[in-house]
PDB file of C-alpha atoms and ligand atoms in Angstrom:
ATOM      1  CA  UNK A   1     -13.363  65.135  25.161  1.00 63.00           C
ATOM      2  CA  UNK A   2     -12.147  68.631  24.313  1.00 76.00           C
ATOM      3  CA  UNK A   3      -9.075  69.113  22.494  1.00 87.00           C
ATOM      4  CA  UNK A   4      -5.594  69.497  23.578  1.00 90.00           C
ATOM      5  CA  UNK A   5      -4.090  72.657  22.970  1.00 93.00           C
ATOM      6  CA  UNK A   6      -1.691  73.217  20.760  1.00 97.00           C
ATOM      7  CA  UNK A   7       1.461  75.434  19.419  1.00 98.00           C
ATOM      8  CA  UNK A   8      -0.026  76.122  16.218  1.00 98.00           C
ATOM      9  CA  UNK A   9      -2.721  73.918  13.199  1.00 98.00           C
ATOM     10  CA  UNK A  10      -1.895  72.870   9.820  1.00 98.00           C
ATOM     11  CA  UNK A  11      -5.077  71.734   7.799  1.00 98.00           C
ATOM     12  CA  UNK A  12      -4.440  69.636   4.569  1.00 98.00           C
ATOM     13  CA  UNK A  13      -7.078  69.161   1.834  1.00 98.00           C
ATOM     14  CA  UNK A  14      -7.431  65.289   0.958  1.00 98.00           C
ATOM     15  CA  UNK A  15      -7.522  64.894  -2.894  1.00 97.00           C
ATOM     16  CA  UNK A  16      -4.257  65.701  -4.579  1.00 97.00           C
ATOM     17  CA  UNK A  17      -3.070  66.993  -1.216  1.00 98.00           C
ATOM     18  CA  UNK A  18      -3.029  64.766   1.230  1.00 98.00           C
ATOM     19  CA  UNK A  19      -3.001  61.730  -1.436  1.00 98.00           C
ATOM     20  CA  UNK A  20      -2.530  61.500  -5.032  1.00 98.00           C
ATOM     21  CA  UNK A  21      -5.862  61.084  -5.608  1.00 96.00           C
ATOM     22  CA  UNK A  22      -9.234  61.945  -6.395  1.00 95.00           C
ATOM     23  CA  UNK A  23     -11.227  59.674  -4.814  1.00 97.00           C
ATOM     24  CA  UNK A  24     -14.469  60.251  -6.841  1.00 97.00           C
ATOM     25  CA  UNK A  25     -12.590  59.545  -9.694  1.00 96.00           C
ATOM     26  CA  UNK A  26     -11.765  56.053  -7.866  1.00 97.00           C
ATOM     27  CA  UNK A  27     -15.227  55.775  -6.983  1.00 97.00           C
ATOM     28  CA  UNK A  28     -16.740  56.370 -10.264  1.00 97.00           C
ATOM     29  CA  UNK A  29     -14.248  54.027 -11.936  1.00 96.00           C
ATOM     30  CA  UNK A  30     -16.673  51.306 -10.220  1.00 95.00           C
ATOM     31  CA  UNK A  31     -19.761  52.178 -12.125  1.00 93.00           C
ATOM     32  CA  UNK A  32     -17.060  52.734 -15.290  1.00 95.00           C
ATOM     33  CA  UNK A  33     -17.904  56.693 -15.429  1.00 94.00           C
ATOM     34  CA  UNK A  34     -14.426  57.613 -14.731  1.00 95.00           C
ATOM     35  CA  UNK A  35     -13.133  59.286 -16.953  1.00 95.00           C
ATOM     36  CA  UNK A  36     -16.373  61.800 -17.515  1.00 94.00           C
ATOM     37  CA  UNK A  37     -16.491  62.163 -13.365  1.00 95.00           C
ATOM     38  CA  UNK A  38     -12.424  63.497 -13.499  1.00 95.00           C
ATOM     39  CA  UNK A  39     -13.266  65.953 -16.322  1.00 94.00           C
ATOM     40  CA  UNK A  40     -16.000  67.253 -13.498  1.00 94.00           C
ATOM     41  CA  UNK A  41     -13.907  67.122 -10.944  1.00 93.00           C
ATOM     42  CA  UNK A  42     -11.030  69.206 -13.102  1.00 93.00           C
ATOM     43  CA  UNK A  43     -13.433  71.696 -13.841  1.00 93.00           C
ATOM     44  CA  UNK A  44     -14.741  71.902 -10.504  1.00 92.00           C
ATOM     45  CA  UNK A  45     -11.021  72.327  -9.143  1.00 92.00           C
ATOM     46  CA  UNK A  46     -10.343  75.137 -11.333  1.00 93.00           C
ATOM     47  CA  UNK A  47     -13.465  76.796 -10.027  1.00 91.00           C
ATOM     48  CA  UNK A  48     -15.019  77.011 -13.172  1.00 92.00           C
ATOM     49  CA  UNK A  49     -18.371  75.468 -11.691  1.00 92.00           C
ATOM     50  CA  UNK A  50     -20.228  75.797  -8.251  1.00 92.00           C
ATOM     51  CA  UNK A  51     -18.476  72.991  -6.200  1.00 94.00           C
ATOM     52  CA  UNK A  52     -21.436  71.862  -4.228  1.00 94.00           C
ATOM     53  CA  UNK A  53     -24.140  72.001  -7.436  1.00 94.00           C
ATOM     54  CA  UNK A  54     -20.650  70.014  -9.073  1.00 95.00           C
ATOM     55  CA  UNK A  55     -20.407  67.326  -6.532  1.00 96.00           C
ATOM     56  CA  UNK A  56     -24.170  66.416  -5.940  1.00 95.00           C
ATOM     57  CA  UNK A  57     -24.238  65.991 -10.054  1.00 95.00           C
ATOM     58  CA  UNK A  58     -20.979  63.920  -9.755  1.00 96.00           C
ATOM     59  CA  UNK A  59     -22.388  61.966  -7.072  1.00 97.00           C
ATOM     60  CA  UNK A  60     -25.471  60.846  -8.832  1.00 96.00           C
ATOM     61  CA  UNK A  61     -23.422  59.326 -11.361  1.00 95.00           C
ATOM     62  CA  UNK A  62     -21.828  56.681  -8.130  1.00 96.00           C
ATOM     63  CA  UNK A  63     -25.429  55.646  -7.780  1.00 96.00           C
ATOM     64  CA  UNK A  64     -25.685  51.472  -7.370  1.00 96.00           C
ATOM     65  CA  UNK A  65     -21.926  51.386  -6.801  1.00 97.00           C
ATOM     66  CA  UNK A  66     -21.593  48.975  -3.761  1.00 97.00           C
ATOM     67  CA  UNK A  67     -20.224  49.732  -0.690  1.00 96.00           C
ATOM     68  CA  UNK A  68     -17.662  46.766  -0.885  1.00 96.00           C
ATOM     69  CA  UNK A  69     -15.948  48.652  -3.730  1.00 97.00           C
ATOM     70  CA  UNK A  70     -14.646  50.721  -0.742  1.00 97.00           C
ATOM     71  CA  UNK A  71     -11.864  48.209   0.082  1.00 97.00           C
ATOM     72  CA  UNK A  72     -10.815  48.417  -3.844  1.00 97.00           C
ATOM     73  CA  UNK A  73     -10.938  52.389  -3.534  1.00 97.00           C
ATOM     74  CA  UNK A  74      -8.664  52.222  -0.517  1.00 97.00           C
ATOM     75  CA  UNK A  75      -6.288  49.760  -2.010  1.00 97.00           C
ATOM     76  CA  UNK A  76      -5.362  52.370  -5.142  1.00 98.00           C
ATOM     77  CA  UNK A  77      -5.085  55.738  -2.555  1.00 98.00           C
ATOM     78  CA  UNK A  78      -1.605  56.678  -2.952  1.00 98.00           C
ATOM     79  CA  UNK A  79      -0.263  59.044   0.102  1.00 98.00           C
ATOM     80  CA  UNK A  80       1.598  61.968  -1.508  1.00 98.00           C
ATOM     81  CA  UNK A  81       5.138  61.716  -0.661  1.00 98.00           C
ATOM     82  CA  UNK A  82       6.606  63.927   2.268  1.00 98.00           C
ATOM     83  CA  UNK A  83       2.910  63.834   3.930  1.00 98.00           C
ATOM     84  CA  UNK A  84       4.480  61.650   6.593  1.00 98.00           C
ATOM     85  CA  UNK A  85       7.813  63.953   7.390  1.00 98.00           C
ATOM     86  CA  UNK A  86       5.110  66.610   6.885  1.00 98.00           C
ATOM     87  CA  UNK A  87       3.063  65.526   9.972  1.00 98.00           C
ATOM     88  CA  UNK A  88       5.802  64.219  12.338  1.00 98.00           C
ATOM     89  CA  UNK A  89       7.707  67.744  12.046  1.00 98.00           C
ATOM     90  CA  UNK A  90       3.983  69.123  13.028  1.00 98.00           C
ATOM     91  CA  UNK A  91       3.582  66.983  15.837  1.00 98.00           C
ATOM     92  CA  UNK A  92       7.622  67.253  17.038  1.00 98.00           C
ATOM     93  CA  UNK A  93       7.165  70.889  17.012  1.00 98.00           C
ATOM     94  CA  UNK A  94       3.605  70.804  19.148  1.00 98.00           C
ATOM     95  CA  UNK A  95       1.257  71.546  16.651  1.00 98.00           C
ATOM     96  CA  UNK A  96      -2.269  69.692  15.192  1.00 98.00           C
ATOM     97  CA  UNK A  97      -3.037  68.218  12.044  1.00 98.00           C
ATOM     98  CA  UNK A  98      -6.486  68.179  10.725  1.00 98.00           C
ATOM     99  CA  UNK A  99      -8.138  67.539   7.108  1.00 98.00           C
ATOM    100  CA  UNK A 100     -11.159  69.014   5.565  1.00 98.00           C
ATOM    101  CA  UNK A 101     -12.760  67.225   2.263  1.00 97.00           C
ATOM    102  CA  UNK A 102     -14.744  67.889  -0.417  1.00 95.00           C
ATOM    103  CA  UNK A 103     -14.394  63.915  -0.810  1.00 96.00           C
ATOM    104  CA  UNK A 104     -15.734  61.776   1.827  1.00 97.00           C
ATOM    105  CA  UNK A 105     -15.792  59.981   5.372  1.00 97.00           C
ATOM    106  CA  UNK A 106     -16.439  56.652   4.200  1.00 95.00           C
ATOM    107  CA  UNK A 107     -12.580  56.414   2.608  1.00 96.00           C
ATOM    108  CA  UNK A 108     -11.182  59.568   5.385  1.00 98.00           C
ATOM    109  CA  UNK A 109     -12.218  57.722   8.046  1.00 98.00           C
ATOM    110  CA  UNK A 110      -9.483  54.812   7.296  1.00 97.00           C
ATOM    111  CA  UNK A 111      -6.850  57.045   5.428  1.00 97.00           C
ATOM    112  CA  UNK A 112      -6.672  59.646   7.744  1.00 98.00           C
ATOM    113  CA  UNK A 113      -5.738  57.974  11.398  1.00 98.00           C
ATOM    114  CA  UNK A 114      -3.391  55.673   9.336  1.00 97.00           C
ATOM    115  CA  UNK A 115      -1.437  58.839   8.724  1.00 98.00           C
ATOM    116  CA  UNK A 116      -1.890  60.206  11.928  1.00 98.00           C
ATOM    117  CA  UNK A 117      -4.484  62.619  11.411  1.00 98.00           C
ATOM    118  CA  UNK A 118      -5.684  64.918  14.600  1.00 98.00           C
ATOM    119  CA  UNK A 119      -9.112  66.111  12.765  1.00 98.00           C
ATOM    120  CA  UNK A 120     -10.570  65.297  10.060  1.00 98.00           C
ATOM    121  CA  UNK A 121     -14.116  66.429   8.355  1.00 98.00           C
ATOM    122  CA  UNK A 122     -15.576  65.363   4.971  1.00 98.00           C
ATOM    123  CA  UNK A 123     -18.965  64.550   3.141  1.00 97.00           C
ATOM    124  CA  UNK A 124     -20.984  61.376   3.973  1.00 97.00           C
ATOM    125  CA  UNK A 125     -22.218  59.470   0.899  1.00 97.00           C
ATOM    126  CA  UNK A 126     -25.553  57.860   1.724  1.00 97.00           C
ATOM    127  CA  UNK A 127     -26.537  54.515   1.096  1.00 96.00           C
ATOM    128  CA  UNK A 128     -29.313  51.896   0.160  1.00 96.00           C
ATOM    129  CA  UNK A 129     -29.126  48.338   0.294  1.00 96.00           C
ATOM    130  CA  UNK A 130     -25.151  48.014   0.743  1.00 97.00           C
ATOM    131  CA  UNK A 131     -25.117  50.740  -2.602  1.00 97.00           C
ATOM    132  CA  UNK A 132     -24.540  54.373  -2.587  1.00 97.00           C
ATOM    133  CA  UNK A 133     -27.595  55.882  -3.467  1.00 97.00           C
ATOM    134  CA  UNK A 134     -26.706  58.378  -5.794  1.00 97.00           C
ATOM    135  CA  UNK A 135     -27.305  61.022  -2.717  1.00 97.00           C
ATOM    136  CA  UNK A 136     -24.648  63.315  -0.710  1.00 97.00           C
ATOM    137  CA  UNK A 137     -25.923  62.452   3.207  1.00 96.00           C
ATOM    138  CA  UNK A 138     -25.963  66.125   5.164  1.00 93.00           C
ATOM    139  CA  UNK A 139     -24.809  69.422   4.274  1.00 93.00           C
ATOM    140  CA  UNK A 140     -21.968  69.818   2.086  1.00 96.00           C
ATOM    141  CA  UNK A 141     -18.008  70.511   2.983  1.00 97.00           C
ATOM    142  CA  UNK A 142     -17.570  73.016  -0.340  1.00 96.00           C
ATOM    143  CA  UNK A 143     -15.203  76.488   0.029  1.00 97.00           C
ATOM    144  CA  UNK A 144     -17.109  77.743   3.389  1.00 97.00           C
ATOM    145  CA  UNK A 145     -17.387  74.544   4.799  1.00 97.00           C
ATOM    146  CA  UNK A 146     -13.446  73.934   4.436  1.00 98.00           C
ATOM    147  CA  UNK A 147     -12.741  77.702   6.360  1.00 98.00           C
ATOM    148  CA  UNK A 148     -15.407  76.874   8.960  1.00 98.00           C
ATOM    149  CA  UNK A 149     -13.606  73.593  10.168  1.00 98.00           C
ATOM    150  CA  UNK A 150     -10.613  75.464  10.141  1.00 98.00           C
ATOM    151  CA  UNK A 151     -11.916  78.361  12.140  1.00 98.00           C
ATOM    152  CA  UNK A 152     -13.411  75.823  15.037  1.00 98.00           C
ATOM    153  CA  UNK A 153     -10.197  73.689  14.605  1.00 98.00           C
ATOM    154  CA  UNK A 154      -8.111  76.477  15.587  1.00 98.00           C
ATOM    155  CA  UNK A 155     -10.626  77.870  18.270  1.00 98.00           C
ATOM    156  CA  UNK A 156     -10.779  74.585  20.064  1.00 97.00           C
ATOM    157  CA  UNK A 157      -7.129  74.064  20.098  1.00 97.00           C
ATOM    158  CA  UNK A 158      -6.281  77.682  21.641  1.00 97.00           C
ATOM    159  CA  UNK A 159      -4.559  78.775  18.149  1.00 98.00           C
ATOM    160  CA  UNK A 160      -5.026  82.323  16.777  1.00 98.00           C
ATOM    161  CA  UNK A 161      -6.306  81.894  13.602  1.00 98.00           C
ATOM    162  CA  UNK A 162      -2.656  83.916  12.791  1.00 98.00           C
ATOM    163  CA  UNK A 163      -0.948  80.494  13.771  1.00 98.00           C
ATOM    164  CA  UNK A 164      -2.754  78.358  11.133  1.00 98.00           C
ATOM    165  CA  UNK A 165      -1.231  77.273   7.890  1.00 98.00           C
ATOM    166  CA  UNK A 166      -3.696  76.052   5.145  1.00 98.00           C
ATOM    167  CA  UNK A 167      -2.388  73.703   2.153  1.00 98.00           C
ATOM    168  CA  UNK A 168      -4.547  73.056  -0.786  1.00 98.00           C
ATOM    169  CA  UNK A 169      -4.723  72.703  -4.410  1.00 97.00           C
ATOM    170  CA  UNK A 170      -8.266  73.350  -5.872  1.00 96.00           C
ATOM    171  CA  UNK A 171     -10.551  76.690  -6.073  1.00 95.00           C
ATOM    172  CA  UNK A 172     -12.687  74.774  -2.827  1.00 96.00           C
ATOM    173  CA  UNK A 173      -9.470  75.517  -0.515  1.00 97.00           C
ATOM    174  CA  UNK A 174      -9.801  79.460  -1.465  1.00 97.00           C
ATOM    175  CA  UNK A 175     -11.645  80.423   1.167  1.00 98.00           C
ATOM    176  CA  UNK A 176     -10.017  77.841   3.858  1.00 98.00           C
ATOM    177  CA  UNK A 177      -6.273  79.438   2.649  1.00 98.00           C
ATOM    178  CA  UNK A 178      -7.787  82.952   2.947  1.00 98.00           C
ATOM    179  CA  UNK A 179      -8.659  82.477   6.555  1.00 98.00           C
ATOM    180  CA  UNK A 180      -5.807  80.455   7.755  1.00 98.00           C
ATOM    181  CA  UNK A 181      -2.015  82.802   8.381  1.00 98.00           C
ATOM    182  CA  UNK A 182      -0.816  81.343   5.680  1.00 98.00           C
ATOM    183  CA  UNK A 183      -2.229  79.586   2.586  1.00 98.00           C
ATOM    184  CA  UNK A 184      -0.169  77.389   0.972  1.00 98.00           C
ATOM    185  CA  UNK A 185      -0.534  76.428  -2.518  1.00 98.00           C
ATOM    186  CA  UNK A 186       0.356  72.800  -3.266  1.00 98.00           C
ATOM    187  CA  UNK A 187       0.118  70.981  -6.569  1.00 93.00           C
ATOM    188  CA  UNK A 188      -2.305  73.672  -7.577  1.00 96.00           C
ATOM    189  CA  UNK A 189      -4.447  74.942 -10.143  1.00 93.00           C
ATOM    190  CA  UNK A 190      -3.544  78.452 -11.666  1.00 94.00           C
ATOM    191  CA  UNK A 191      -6.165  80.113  -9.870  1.00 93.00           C
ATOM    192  CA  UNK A 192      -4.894  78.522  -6.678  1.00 96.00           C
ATOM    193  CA  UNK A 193      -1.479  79.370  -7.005  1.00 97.00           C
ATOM    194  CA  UNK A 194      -2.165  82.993  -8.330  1.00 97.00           C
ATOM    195  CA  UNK A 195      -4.164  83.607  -4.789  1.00 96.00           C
ATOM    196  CA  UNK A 196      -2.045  82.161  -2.461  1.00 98.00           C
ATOM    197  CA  UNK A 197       0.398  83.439  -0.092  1.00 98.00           C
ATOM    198  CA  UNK A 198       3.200  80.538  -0.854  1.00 98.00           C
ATOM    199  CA  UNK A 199       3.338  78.262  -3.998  1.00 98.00           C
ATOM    200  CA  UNK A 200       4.744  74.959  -3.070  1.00 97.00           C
ATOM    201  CA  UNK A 201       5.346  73.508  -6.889  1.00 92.00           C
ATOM    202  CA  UNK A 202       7.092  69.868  -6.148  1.00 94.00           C
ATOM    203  CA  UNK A 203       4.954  67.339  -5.442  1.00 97.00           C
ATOM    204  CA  UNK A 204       6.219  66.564  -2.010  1.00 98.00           C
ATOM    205  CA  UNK A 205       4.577  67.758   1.498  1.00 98.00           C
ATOM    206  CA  UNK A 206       8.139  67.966   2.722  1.00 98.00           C
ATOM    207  CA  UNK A 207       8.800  71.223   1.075  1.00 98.00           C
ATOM    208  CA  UNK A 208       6.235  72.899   3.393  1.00 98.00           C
ATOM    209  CA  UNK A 209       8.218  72.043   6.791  1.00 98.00           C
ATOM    210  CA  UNK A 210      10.741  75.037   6.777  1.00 97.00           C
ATOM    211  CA  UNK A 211       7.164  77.081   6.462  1.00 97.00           C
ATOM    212  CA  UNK A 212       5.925  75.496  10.175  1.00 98.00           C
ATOM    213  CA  UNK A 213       6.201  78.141  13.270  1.00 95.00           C
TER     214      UNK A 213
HETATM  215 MG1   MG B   1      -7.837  68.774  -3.636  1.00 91.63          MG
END
C-alpha cells in the first residue's frame, strides 16, 4: 500500500534518541560483554571508527546469545521522555514519523508501533538454532543508509526533502541530518552538535516541538 501523504517527516534515530538506550549494549549484557561492547559503541558514536566495520565486530561478540533474551532486552528499553508529546504534536499537525537504526529490527519491530511509529528501518541480526549467530543479516543501515531512508521516506510521502527534520545523536546520523531541512542535534556527541543546524541539550523530545512546520 503506498503511503499517505503528508504535511511534512520527522525521522528519529533509535539509540539514545528515540530510547535511552543502546540496545547492543543490552544485547551484549547477555553474553556478559557489556561493558567492552558500550566502549565500541561510544567510540563508534563519536565517529572515531567506521560504523559498519564497528558494528559487524560488535556483533560477533552477541554470537550464541539466544533469541529469548529478546523479551529481557525489551523489558530494560526505556522511551526517552517527551518522545510521546514529540509524536502526537507530529501527527496533530499532519506530519509522519519514521526511525532509521544502526540497532536492529528484531527489538524496532516491537518498540517502534508501541510508540506509534509511521516507518521504521534497522539491521536484521541473523540467527542459528534460536541464537544469534554472531552475523549482521543484509546490508548495513550505517551514515548513508540512515539519509537514504530518509530521502525515500520523504519521496513517498510527497515531502520536499526542505520539509524534513532529522534528530540524532551519534556521528551515523551526520549524513541523515545533512540531508534532511533541518538536523537536529539531540543528546549528542561533540561532533554531532558542532555540525548540526539546532542543538537540543535536555534530554527530552519535547523541546523539539516548537521546531515542527
Ligand atoms: Mg543514537
Amino acid at each position: 500500500m503506498p503511503a499517505a501523504p503528508v504535511r511534512f517527516l520527522v525521522v528519529l534515530d533509535a539509540d539514545s534518541t528515540l530510547i535511552r538506550n543502546e540496545v547492543i549494549e543490552l544485547i551484549a549484557d547477555e553474553a556478559g560483554r557489556g561493558p567492552e561492547v558500550a566502549a565500541a559503541t561510544e567510540a563508534a558514536m563519536r565517529g572515531e571508527v567506521d560504523f559498519a566495520t564497528s558494528l559487524r565486530s560488535r556483533v560477533e561478540v552477541l554470537a550464541g546469545v539466544p533469541v529469548t533474551a529478546f523479551a529481557r532486552v525489551l523489558a530494560r528499553i526505556e522511551p526517552t521522555p517527551g518522545v510521546h508529546e514529540l509524536i502526537d504534536a507530529v501527527h496533530d499537525r499532519g506530519g509522519a514519523v519514521g526511525v532509521v537504526s544502526g540497532g536492529f529490527h528484531e527489538i524496532l519491530d516491537t518498540i517502534a508501533p508501541r510508540l506509534g511509529v509511521d516507518v521504521w528501518r534497522a539491521n536484521r541480526l541473523a540467527t542459528a538454532d534460536e541464537a544469534l549467530s554472531g552475523l549482521v543479516d543484509g546490508d548495513i543501515v550505517d551514515a548513508a543508509g540512515k539519509a537514504q531512508a530518509l530521502g525515500e521516506w520523504a519521496a513517498e510521502r510527497g515531502v520536499a526533502l526542505s520539509r524534513t527534520i532529522a534528530i540524532g545523536d551519534g556521528a551515523n546520523d551526520l549524513l541523515m541530518m545533512a540531508a534532511a531541512g533541518l538536523g537536529v542535534a539531540f543528546n549528542a556527541k561533540p561532533a554531532v552538535r558542532a555540525q548540526a543546524d539546532v542543538v537540543v541539550g535536555p534530554v527530552d523530545l519535547s523541546e523539539i516541538i516548537p521546531l515542527l512546520p
